[in-house]
Structures are given as structure tokens and as C-alpha cells.
Coordinates of C-alpha atoms in Angstrom, one line a residue:
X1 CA 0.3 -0.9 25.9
X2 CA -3.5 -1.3 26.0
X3 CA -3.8 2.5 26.0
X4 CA -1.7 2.8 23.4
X5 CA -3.3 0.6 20.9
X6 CA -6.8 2.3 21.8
X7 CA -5.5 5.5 20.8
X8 CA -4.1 5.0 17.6
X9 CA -7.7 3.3 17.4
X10 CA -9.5 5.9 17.9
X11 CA -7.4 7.9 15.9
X12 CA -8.1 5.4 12.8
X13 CA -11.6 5.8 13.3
X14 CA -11.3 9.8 13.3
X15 CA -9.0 9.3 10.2
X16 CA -11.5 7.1 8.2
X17 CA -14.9 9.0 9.2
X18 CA -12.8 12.0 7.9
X19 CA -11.8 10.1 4.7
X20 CA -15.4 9.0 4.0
X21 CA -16.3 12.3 4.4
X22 CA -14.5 13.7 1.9
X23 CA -14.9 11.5 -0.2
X24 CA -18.5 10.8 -0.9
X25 CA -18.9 15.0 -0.8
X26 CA -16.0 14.8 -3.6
X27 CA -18.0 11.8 -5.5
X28 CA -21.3 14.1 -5.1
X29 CA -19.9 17.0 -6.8
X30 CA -18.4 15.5 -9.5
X31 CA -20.8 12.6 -10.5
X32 CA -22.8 14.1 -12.9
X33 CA -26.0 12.5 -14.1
X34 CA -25.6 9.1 -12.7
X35 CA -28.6 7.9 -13.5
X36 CA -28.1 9.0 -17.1
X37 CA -25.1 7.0 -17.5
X38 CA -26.7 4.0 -16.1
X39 CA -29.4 3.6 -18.5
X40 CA -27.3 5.2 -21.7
X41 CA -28.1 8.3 -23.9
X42 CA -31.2 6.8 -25.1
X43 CA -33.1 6.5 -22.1
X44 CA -36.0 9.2 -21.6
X45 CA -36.1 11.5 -19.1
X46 CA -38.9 9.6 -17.1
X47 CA -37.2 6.4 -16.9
X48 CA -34.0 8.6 -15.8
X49 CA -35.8 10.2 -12.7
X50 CA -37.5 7.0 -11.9
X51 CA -33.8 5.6 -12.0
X52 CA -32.3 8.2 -9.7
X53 CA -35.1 8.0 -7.5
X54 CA -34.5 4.2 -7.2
X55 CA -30.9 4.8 -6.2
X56 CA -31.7 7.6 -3.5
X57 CA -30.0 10.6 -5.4
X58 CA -32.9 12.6 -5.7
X59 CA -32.9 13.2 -1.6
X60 CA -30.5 15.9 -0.1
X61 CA -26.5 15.0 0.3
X62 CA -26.5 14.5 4.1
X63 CA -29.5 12.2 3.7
X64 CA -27.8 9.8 1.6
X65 CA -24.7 10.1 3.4
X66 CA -26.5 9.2 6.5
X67 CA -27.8 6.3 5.2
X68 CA -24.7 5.0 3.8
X69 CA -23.0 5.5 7.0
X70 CA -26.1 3.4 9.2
X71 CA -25.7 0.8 6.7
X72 CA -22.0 1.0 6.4
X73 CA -21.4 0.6 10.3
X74 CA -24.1 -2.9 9.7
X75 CA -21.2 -4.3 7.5
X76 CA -23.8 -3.4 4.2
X77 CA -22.1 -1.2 1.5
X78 CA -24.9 -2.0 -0.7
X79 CA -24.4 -3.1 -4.8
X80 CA -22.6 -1.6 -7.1
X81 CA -24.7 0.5 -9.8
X82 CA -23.2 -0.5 -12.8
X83 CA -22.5 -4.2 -12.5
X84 CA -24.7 -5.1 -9.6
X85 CA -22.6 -7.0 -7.6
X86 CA -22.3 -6.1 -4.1
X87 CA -19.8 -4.1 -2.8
X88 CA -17.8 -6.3 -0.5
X89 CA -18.1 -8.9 -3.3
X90 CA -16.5 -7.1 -5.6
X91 CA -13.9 -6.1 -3.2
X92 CA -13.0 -9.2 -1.8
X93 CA -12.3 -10.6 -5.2
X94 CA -10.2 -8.0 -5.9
X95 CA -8.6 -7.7 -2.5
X96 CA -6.1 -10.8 -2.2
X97 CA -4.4 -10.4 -5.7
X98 CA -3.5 -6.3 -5.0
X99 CA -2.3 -7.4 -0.8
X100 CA 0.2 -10.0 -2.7
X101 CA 1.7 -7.1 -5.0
X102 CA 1.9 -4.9 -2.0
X103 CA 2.6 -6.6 0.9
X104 CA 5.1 -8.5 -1.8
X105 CA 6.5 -5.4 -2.5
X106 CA 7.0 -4.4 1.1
X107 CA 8.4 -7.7 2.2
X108 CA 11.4 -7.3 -0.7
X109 CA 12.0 -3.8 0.4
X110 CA 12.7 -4.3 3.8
X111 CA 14.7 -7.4 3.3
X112 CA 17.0 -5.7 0.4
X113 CA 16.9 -2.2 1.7
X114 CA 18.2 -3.9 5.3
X115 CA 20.8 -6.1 3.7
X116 CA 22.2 -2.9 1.3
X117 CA 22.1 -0.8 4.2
X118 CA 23.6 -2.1 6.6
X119 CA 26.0 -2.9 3.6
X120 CA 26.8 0.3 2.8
X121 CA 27.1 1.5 6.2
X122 CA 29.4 -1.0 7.4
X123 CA 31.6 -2.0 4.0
X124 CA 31.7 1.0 2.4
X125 CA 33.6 1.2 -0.9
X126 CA 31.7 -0.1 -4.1
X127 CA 29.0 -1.6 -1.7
X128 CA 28.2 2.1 -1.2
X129 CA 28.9 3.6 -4.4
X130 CA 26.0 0.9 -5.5
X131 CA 23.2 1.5 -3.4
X132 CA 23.7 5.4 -3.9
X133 CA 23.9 4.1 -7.4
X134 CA 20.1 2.5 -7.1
X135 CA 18.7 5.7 -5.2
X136 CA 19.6 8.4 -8.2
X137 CA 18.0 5.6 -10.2
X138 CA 14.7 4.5 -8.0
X139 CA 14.1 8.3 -7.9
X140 CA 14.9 9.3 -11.5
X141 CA 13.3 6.3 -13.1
X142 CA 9.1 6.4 -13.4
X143 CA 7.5 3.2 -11.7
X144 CA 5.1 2.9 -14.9
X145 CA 8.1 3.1 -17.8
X146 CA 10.5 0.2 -15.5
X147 CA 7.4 -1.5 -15.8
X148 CA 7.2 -1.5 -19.1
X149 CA 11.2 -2.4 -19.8
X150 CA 10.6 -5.5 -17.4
X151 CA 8.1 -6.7 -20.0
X152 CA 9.9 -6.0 -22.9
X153 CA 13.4 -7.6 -21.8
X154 CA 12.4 -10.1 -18.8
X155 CA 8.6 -11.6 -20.4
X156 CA 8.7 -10.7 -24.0
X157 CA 12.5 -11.0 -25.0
X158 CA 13.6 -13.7 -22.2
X159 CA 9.8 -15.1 -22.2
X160 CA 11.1 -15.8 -18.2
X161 CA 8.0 -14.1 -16.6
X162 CA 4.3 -14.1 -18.2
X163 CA 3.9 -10.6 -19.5
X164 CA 0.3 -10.1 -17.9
X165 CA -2.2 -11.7 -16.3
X166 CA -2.6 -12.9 -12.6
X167 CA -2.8 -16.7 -11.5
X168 CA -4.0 -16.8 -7.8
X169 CA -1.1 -18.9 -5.5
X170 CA -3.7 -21.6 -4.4
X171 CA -4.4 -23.0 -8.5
X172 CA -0.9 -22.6 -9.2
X173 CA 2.2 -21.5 -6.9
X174 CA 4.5 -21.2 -9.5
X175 CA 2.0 -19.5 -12.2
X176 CA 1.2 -17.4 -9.2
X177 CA 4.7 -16.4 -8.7
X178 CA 5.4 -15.7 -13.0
X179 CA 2.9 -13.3 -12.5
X180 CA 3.6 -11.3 -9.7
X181 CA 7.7 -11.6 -9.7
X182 CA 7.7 -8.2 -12.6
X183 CA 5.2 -6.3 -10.6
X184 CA 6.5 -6.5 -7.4
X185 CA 9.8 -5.4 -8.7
X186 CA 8.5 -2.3 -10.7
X187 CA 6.8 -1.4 -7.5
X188 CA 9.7 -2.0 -5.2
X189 CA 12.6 -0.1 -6.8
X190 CA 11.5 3.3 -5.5
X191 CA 10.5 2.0 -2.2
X192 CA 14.5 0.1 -2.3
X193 CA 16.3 3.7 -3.1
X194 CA 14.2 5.5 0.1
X195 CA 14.5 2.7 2.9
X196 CA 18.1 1.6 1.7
X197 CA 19.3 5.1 2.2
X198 CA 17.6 5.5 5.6
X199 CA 19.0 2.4 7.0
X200 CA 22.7 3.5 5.7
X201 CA 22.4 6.8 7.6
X202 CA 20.8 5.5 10.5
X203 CA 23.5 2.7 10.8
X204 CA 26.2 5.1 9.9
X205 CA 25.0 7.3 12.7
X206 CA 24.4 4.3 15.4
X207 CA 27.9 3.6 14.6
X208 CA 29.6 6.7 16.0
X209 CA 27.7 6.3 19.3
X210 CA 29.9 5.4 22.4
X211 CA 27.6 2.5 23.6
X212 CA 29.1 0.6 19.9
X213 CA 32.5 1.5 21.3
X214 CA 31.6 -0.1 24.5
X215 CA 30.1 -2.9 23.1
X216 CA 33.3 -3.8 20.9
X217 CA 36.0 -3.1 23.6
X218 CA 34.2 -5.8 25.3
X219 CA 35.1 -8.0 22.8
X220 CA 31.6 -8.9 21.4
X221 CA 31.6 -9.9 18.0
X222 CA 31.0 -7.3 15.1
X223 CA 28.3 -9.1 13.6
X224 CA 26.4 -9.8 16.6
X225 CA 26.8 -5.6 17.9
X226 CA 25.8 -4.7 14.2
X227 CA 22.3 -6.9 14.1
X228 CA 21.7 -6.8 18.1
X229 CA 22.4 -3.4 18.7
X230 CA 22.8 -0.8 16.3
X231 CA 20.2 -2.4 14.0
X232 CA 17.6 -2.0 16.0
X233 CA 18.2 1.3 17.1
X234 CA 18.3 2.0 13.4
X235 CA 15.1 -0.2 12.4
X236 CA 12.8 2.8 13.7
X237 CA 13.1 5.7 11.5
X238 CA 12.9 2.9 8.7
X239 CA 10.1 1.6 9.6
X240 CA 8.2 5.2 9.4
X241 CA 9.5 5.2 6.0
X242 CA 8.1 1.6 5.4
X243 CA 4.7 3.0 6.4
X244 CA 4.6 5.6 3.9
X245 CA 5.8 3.6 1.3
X246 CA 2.9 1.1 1.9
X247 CA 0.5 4.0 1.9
X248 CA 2.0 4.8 -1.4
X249 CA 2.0 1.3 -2.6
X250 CA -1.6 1.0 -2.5
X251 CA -2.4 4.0 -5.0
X252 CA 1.1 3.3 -6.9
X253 CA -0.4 -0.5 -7.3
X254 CA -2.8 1.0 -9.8
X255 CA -0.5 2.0 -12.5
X256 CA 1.4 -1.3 -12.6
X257 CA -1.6 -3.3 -12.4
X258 CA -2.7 -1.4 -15.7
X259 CA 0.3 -1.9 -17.1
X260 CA 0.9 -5.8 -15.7
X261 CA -3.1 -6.2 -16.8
X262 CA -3.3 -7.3 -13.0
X263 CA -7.3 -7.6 -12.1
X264 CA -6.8 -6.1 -8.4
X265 CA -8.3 -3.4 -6.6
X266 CA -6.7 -0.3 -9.1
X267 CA -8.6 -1.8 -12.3
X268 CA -11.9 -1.9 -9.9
X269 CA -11.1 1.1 -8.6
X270 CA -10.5 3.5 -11.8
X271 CA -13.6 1.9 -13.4
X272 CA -15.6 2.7 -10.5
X273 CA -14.4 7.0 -10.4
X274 CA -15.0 7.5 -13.3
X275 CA -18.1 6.4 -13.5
X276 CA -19.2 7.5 -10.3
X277 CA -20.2 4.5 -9.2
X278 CA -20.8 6.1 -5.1
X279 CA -21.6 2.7 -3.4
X280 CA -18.2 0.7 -4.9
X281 CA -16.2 4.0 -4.4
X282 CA -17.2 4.1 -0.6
X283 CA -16.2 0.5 -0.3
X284 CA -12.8 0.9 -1.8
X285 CA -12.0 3.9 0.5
X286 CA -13.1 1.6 3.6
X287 CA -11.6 -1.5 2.7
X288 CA -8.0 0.7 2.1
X289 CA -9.0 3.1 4.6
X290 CA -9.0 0.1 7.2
X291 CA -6.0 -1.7 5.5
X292 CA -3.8 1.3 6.0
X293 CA -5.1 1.9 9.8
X294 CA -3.8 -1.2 10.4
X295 CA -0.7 -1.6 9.2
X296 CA 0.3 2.1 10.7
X297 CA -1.0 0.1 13.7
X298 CA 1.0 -2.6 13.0
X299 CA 4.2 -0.3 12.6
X300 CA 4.0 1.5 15.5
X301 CA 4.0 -1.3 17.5
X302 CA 6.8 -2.4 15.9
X303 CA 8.7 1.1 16.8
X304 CA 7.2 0.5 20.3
X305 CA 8.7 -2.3 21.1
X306 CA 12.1 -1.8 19.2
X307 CA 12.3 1.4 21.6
X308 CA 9.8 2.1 24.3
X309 CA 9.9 5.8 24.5
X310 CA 7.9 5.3 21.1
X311 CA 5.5 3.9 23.7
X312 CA 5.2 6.3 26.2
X313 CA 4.5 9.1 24.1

């Protein structure tokens, strides 16, 4: 087991230097005159080298990406350039309030998509007909415009939920919850159509196996060879699909929190590409860089211990 975690380790690490990489030659490219947009149109070209020599970018790329990867592995991702906060400040602020939407979102889909699944599998009839129902519509339907129709019917027309906003859980567990209830569904409908339908055919298949047939001749009781035995055999391929919903959470997050005016890591993070702001960029790939590492992590321990040939290879 100890081998196993230090491989998909090492494998993060690969991943994120890789993602880094990439990333701050991507942010090079494209961002322009920093400097100039710093100090405005008005500044004069003196002040604007002076400026750019202050922040490192007059010295080759490699140079700079050295240094931010020395100071990086120290824990320092420096300050941002336009606010001139530090980096992990401004992160960490930002951090807690985008994990509640996602990990949120991620608790709800695994508990509906299990419960419809195994449902659909199991029941049948209009049970089924729903939750194919939900997948043509968490597919057809973009994440942004249900968004927008929970506001309009559930916070503006109802005035159940607050339309905007964010109230962290420690001031206020029930302002907390107003604000993240609309969010977390916009976010979790498409996740609900992709897990809900991998359960259903993982159950459905499990169910056709002889061992089930075994299992009930011997008189055990439905319920207990449905969540004992063929659940967990089916729990594996949905958790991959779990994983890569998370993934997806974590850039999808972005869109809702514009449209929920959510201040979490998307708001932070659009401001900061487009102004090229390197340093706050670099921190963002990191911190969800390292988030994602993880929770695959996380996951596959999860398939490894639901069935150990996950483990041995």
C-alpha cells in the first residue's frame, strides 16, 4: 500500500512540475507589457523599464522561472502585482468558500446519483424513465443558464435562497447555507446525469453476475446483497467518474461563481489571466494543481480498497 501511495506521488509531482511549466511559458507569451499595465497608459517609458526591472521581467524566461520555482519549493509565491497581497493570502481567502461549492457539489452527487442508480437499476419502471429523464436534461441544459433560472424562480420569485453573495458557515450556518444551496445545485445537475447513469449500468450489470444468484439462493436479504455486494463492485467505475467531475468542478466553479457573485477562487482567478498577473496565476495552478493530486489520490484509494486488483496494478 505504501508503494502505491508513493507512486501516484510521484506521479503528482511529475503532473504539477508539468502543469507549472506550461503554464508560466503560456503566461510569458501572452502577457504583454506588464509593467505597462501596472502603472497605466500615462506612465513614461522610464518609470515602465524601471518597473519591469523591479519585477524581474527584463531577465531571460528560464531565469525567472527558476527563481519562482526555488522560491516556490520554500512555500514563497511572492505578491501579487496588481493588488499586492501575497499570493497565498490571497488564495487562502479565496480557497474555503470555492472547496464548500465543490466538495458540496461532489458530496450531493454521489449521494443522489447512488440512491437513483441503484434505483433505476433495481426498480425499474418510472424510477428509470426519471433518471434517463435527468441525464438528456443534465447534458442538454448549460450549467451557466440553470444558473440563472434558479435565481430567477428559487431567490428572486420565491425570495427562498439569497440571489448572491457568500456568507462564510462559521458567522452564520444558515446564511452560509442560503448562499451556497443554488450554486451547488447548478453545479451538480451535470455531474447527477453522468454518475447516476454509471451506477445504473454498473448495478444493472453486477446484477446478471452468478455470485448475486448465489448470494440470493442463500437466502440473504435483497437489500443487504444489493448495498454489500453488488454496490461495491459497482462503486469503482463511479468513482473514476467522480474524479473527473471534480476536476471539472473546479474550472466549471468559475462560471457559477460569476453568475452567483460568489468571491472564491474563479473571480480571483479570471482577474488575475487577464491581467497577467504571473505570481497569483502560478499560485492558483499550485494550490488546484495540489487539490486535484489529492483527491485522485484520495480516489484511488478508495477503488483500492473497494477492489484490490486496483491495488496491485
Amino acid at each position: 500500500m505504501i508503494s502505491f501511495i508513493v507512486k501516484r506521488l510521484l506521479t503528482g509531482i511529475v503532473m504539477l512540475a508539468a502543469i507549472t511549466t506550461v503554464g508560466f511559458t503560456l503566461l510569458y507569451l501572452g502577457g504583454g507589457d506588464i509593467a505597462r499595465k501596472i502603472l497605466g497608459e500615462s506612465a513614461d517609458a522610464q518609470t515602465v523599464a524601471q518597473k519591469a526591472r523591479e519585477l524581474g521581467l527584463d531577465r531571460p524566461v528560464l531565469m525567472q522561472y527558476g527563481d519562482w520555482v526555488v522560491h516556490a519549493l520554500t512555500g514563497d509565491f511572492g505578491y501579487s502585482w496588481f493588488s499586492g497581497q501575497t499570493v497565498s493570502a490571497a488564495i487562502i481567502s479565496r480557497l474555503s468558500v470555492t472547496l464548500s461549492l465543490v466538495i458540496g457539489t461532489v458530496v450531493v452527487v454521489a449521494i443522489v446519483s447512488v440512491v437513483l442508480g441503484v434505483l433505476a437499476a433495481t426498480k425499474r419502471g418510472w424510477v428509470d424513465k426519471l433518471a434517463q429523464l435527468l441525464a438528456v436534461l443534465g447534458h442538454a441544459i448549460p450549467g451557466f443558464l440553470f444558473a440563472v433560472g434558479l435565481v430567477l424562480f428559487f431567490a428572486l420569485a420565491l425570495g427562498w435562497f439569497d440571489p448572491t453573495g457568500y456568507v462564510p458557515f462559521t458567522e452564520s450556518p444558515t446564511g452560509w447555507l442560503k448562499t451556497v444551496t443554488l450554486p451547488v445545485i447548478a453545479l451538480a445537475l451535470g455531474g447527477i446525469a453522468n454518475v447516476t447513469q454509471q451506477i445504473r449500468g454498473a448495478v444493472i450489470d453486477a446484477l446478471r453476475n452468478d455470485y448475486v444468484r448465489t448470494l440470493r439462493s442463500r437466502g440473504i436479504p435483497e437489500r443487504t446483497v444489493i448495498l454489500k455486494h453488488v454496490l461495491r463492485n459497482a462503486a469503482g467505475p463511479a468513482l473514476a467518474v467522480l474524479a473527473v467531475i471534480f476536476v471539472g468542478l473546479l474550472g466549471g466553479a468559475v462560471i457559477v461563481e460569476q453568475v452567483f457573485a460568489i468571491p472564491g477562487l474563479g473571480q480571483v482567478a479570471v482577474q488575475a489571466t487577464t491581467q497577467g498577473d504571473i505570481p497569483l496565476v502560478m499560485g492558483l495552478l499550485v494550490a488546484t494543481g495540489v487539490i486535484v493530486i489529492v483527491f485522485n489520490l484520495l480516489v484511488d484509494l478508495a477503488q483500492g480498497w473497494l477492489n484490490p486488483k486496483v491495488r496491485l496494478s
